[in-house]
Short mmCIF file of C-alpha atoms in Angstrom, two decimals:
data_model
loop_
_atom_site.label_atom_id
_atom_site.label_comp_id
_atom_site.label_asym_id
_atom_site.label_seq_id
_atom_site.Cartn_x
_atom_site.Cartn_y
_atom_site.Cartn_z
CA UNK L 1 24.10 -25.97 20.33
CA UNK L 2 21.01 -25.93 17.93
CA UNK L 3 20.01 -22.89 16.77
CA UNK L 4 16.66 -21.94 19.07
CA UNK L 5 14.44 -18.78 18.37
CA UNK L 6 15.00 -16.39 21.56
CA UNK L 7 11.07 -17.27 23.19
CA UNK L 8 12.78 -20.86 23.59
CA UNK L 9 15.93 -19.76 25.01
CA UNK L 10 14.60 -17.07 27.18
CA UNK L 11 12.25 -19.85 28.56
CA UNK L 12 15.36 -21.91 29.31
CA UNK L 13 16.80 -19.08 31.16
CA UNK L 14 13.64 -18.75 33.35
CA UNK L 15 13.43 -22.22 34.19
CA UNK L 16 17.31 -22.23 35.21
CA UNK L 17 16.78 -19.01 36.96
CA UNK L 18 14.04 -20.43 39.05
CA UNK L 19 15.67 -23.90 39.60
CA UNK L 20 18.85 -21.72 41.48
CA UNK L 21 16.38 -19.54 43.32
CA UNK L 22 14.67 -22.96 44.76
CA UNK L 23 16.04 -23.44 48.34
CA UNK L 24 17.11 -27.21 48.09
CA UNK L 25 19.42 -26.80 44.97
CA UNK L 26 22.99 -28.16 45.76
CA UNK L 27 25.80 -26.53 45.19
CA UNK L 28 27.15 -28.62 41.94
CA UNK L 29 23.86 -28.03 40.73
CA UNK L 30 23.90 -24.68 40.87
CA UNK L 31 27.58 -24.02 39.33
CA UNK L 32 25.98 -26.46 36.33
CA UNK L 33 22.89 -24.24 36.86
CA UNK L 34 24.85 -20.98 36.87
CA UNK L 35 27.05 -22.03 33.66
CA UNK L 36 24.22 -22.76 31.98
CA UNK L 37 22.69 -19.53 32.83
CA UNK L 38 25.55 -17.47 31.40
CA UNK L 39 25.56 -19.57 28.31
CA UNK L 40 21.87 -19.15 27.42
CA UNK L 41 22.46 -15.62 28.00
CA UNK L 42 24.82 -14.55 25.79
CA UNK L 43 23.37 -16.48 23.12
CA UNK L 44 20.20 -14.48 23.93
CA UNK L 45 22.42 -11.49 23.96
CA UNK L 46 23.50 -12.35 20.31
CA UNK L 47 19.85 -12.85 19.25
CA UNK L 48 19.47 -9.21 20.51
CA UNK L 49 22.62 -7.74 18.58
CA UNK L 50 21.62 -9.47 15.66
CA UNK L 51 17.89 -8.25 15.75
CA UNK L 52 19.42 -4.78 16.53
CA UNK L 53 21.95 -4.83 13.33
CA UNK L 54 18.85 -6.52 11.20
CA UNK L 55 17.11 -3.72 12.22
CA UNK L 56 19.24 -0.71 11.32
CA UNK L 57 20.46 -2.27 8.05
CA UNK L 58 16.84 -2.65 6.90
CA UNK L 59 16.46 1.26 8.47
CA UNK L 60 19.29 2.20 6.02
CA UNK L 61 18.24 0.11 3.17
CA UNK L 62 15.02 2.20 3.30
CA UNK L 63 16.50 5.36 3.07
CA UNK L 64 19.06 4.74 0.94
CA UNK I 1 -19.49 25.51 -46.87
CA UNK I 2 -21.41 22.89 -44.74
CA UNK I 3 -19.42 20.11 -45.65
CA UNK I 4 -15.99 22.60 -45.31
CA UNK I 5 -16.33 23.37 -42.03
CA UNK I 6 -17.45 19.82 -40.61
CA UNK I 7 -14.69 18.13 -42.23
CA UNK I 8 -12.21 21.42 -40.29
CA UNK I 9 -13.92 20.58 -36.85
CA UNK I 10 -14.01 16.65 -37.24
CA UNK I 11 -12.52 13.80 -39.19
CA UNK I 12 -14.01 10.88 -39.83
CA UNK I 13 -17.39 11.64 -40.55
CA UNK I 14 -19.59 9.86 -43.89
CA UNK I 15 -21.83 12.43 -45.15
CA UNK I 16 -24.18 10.87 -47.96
CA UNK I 17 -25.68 13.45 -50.41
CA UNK I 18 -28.40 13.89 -52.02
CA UNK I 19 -28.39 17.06 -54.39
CA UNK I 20 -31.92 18.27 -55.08
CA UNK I 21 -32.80 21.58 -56.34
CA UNK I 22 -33.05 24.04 -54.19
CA UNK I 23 -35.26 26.47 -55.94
CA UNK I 24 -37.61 26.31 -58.80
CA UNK I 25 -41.07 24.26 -59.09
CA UNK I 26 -39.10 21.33 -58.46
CA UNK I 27 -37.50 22.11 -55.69
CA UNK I 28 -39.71 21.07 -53.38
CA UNK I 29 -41.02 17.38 -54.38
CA UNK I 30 -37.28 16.88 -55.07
CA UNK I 31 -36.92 17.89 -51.42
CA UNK I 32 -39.20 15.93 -49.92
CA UNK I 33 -38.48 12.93 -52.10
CA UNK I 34 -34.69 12.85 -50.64
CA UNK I 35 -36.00 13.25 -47.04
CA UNK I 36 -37.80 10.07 -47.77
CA UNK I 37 -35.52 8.48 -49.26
CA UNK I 38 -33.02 9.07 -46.13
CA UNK I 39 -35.66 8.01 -43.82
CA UNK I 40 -36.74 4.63 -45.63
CA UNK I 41 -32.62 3.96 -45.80
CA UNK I 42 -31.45 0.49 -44.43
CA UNK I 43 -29.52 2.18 -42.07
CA UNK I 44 -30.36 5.43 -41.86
CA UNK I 45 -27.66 8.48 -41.42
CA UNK I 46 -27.26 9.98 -37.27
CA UNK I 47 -28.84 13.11 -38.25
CA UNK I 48 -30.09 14.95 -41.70
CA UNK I 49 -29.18 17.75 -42.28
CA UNK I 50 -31.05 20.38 -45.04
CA UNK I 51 -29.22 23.30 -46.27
CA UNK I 52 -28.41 25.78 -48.62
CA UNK I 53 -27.05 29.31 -48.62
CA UNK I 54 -28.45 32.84 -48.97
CA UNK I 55 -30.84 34.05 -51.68
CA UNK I 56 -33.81 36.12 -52.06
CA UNK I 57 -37.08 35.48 -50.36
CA UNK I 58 -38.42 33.94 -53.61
CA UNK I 59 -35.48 31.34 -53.54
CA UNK I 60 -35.87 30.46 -50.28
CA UNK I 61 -39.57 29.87 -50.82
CA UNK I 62 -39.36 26.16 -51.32
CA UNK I 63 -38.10 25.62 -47.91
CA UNK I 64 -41.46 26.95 -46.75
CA UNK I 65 -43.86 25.22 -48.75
CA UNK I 66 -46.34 23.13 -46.82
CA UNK I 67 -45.08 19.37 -48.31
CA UNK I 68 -41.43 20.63 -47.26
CA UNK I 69 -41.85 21.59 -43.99
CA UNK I 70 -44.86 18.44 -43.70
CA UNK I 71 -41.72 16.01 -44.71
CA UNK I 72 -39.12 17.78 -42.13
CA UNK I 73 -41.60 17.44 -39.30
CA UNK I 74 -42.85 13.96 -40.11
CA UNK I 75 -38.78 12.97 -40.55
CA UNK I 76 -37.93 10.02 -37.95
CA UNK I 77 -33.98 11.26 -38.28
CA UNK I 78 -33.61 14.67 -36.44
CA UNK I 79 -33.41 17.10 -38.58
CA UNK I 80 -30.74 20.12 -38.41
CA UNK I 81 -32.18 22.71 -41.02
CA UNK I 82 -30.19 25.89 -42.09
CA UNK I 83 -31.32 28.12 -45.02
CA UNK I 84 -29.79 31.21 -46.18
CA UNK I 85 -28.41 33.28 -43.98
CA UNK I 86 -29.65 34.50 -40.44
CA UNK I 87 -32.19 36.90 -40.98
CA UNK I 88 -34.30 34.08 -43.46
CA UNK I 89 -36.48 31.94 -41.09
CA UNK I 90 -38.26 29.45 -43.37
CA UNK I 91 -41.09 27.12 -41.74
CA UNK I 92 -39.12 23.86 -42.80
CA UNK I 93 -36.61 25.24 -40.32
CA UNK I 94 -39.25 25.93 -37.21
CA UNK I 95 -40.49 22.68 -38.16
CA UNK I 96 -36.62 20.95 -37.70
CA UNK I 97 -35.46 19.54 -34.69
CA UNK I 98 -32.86 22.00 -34.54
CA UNK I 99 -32.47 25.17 -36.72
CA UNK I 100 -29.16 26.99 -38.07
CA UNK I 101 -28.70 30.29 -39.15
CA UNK I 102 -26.08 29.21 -42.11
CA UNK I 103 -24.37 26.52 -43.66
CA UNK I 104 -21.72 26.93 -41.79
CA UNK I 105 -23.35 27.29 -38.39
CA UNK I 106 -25.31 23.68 -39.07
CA UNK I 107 -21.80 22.12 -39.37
CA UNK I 108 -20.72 24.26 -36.11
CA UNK I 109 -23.99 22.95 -34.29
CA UNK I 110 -23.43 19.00 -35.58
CA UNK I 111 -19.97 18.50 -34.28
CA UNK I 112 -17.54 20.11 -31.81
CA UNK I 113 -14.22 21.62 -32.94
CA UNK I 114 -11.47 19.39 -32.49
CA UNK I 115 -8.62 21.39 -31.19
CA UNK I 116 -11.27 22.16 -28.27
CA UNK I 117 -11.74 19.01 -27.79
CA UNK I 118 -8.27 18.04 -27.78
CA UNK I 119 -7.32 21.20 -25.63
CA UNK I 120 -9.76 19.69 -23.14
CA UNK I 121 -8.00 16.56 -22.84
CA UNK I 122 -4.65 17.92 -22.71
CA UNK I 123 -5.98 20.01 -19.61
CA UNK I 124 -7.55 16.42 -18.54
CA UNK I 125 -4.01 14.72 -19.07
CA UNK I 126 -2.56 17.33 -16.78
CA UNK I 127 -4.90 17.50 -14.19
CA UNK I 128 -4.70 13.79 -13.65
CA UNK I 129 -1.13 13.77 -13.93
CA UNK I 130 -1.36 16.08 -11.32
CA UNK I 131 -4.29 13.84 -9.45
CA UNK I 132 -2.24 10.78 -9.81
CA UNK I 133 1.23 12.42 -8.67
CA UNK I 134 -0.78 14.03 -5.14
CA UNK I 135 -2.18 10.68 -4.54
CA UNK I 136 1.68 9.16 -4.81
CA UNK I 137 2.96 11.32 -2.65
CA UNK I 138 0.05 11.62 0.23
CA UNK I 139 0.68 7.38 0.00
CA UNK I 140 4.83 7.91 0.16
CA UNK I 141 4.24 10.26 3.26
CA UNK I 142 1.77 7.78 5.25
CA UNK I 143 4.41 4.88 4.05
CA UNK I 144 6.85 6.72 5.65
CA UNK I 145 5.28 7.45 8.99
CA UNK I 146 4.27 4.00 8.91
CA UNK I 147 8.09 2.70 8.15
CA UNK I 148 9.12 5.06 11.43
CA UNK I 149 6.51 3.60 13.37
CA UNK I 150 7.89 0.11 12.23
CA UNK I 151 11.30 0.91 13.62
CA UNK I 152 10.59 2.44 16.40
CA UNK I 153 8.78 -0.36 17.31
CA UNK I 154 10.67 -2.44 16.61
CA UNK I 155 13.99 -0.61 18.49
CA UNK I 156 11.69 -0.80 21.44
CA UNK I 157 11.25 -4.15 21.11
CA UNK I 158 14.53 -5.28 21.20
CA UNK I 159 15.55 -2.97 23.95
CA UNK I 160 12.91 -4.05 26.13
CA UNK I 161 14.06 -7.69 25.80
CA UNK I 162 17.96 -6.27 26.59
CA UNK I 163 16.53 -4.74 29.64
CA UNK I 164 15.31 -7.90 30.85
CA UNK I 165 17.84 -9.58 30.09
CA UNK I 166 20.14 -7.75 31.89
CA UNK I 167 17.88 -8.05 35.17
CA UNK I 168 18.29 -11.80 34.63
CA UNK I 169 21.94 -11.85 34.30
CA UNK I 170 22.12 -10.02 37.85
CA UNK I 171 20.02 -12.08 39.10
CA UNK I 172 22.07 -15.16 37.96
CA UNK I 173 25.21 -13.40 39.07
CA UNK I 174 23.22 -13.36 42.27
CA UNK I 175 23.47 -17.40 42.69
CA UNK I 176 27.34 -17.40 41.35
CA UNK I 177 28.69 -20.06 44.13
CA UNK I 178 32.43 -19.00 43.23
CA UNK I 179 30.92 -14.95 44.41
CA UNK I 180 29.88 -16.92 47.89
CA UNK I 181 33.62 -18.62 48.26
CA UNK I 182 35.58 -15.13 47.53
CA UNK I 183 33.59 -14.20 50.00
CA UNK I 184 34.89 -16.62 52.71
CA UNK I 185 32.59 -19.55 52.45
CA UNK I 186 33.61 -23.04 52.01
CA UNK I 187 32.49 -25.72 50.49
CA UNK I 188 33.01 -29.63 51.58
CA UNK I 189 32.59 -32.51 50.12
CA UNK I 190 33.28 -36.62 51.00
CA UNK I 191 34.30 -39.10 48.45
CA UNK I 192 33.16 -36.05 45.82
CA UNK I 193 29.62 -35.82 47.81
CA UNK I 194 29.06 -32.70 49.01
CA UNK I 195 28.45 -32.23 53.24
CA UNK I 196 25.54 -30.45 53.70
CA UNK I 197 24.81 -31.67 57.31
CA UNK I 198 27.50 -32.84 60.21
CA UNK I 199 25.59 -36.34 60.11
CA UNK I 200 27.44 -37.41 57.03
CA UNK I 201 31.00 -36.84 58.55
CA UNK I 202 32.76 -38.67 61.17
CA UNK I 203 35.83 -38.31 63.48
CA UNK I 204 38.64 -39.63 61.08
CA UNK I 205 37.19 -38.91 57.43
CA UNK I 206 39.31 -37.68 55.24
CA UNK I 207 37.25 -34.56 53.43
CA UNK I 208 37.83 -31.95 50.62
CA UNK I 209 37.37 -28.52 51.32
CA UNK I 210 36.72 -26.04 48.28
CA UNK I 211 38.07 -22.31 48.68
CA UNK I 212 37.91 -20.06 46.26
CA UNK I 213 41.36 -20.13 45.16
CA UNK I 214 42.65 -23.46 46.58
CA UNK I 215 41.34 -27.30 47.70
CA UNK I 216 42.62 -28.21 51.05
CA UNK I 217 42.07 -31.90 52.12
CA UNK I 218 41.67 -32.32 55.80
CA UNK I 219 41.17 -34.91 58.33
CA UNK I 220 37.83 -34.62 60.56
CA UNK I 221 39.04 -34.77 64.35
CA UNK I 222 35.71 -34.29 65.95
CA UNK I 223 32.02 -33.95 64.97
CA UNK I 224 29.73 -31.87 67.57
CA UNK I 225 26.29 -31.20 66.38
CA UNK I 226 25.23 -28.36 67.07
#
């Protein structure tokens, strides 16, 4: 998968979230739906971890 | 004397002389012939300074003869005057621009003392060592504070997106079919199309039934609508 900024991907998420909230979405829809769901949010959830690391290694840098 | 002391207070200065007599019937057109002469210079001196040291009243006389003090008064230099020692007050010197009580008190008067001067700047140095150090650390103190504010925000940041993004997964977890067939519902499909409605299945079809652990194909033996 490209590499996305997390405003892009969180976007994505929305827009899959809102698709399997809809009340006509089929059922092979929604496991695509769903899988794509869990992927988009664990790369979100690595955005995060990596923000959070970025974060306390420039905190340390600072007072080191 | 004069010249003693200046050069003891301050370096670098040119003195030009002019030695005149000092007493005697010369004394005084030789007097104001060098004031003159200073005056009508090409580039004449800061200041001019006329002096000599102690001596009887009669000595002194010259400095209060009506050309002399005429000449110090009419001088376009300003004119420091000493003569003799404290107690002598001659006219040329309430005519100067600035009298001296000696010699050595014109040379005080003309320039400051060196080691004051340089005492004063090492207190300067220090002070603005001081200055400049305060100002370094008042900056290094707001930096700080800002730096923590940085963090912080940013800390909150992030953990305000992890927040959300933990309501989304639940909410996606929400819509997991394969949650809906552990609980008991089924899914069917026909020739790989899923049957939403009994319209699309007949007595005799042959369909594909999804469970959450298994696929069971069955055969349709009746349809009732319901």
């Amino acid at each position: 998968m490209e590499k996305q900024d997390y405003q892009t991907l969180s976007e994505k998420l929305d827009a899959v979230l809102a698709k399997l909230q809809a009340p006509d979405v089929h059922v092979d829809e929604a496991v695509k739906l769903y899988e794509e769901g869990l992927k988009l949010i664990s790369e979100l959830e690595k955005h995060l971890k990596q923000a959070e690391n970025k974060i306390e290694k420039l905190k340390s840098q600072k007072q080191g | 004397d004069f010249v003693k002391v200046l050069g003891a207070r301050w370096g670098g200065i040119k003195i030009s002389l002019i030695d005149v007599q000092v007493q005697g019937e010369a004394s005084p057109a030789q007097l104001v012939a060098a004031i003159e002469q200073f005056n009508q210079a090409s580039e004449p001196p800061e200041v001019l300074v006329i002096t000599r040291g102690g001596g009887s009243a009669e000595d002194l006389q010259a400095f209060s003869t009506e050309q002399v003090t005429r000449a110090v008064a009419a001088s376009r230099i300003p004119t420091l005057v000493a003569i003799g020692h404290e107690i002598d007050v001659s006219l040329a010197e309430l005519a100067a621009d600035q009298r001296a009580s000696t010699p050595s008190n014109a040379a005080e008067l003309l320039v400051p003392d060196r080691r004051a001067v340089l005492a004063g700047l090492g207190a300067y140095r220090e002070q603005l060592a001081r200055d400049v150090q305060q100002i370094v650390k008042d900056a290094s103190a707001e930096l700080k504070l800002s730096s923590e504010i940085l963090h912080d925000t940013a800390e909150r940041v992030v953990q305000g997106a992890g927040q959300q993004l933990g309501l989304k997964r639940q909410l996606l977890q929400a819509f997991d079919p394969q949650a809906a067939l552990q609980r008991g519902y089924a899914l069917v499909r026909l020739d790989g199309s899923l049957v939403h409605s009994g319209k699309q299945v007949k007595a005799g079809d042959e369909v594909n039934i999804s469970l959450s652990d298994a696929r069971v194909t069955a055969n349709v033996k009746n349809v009732r609508m319901e």
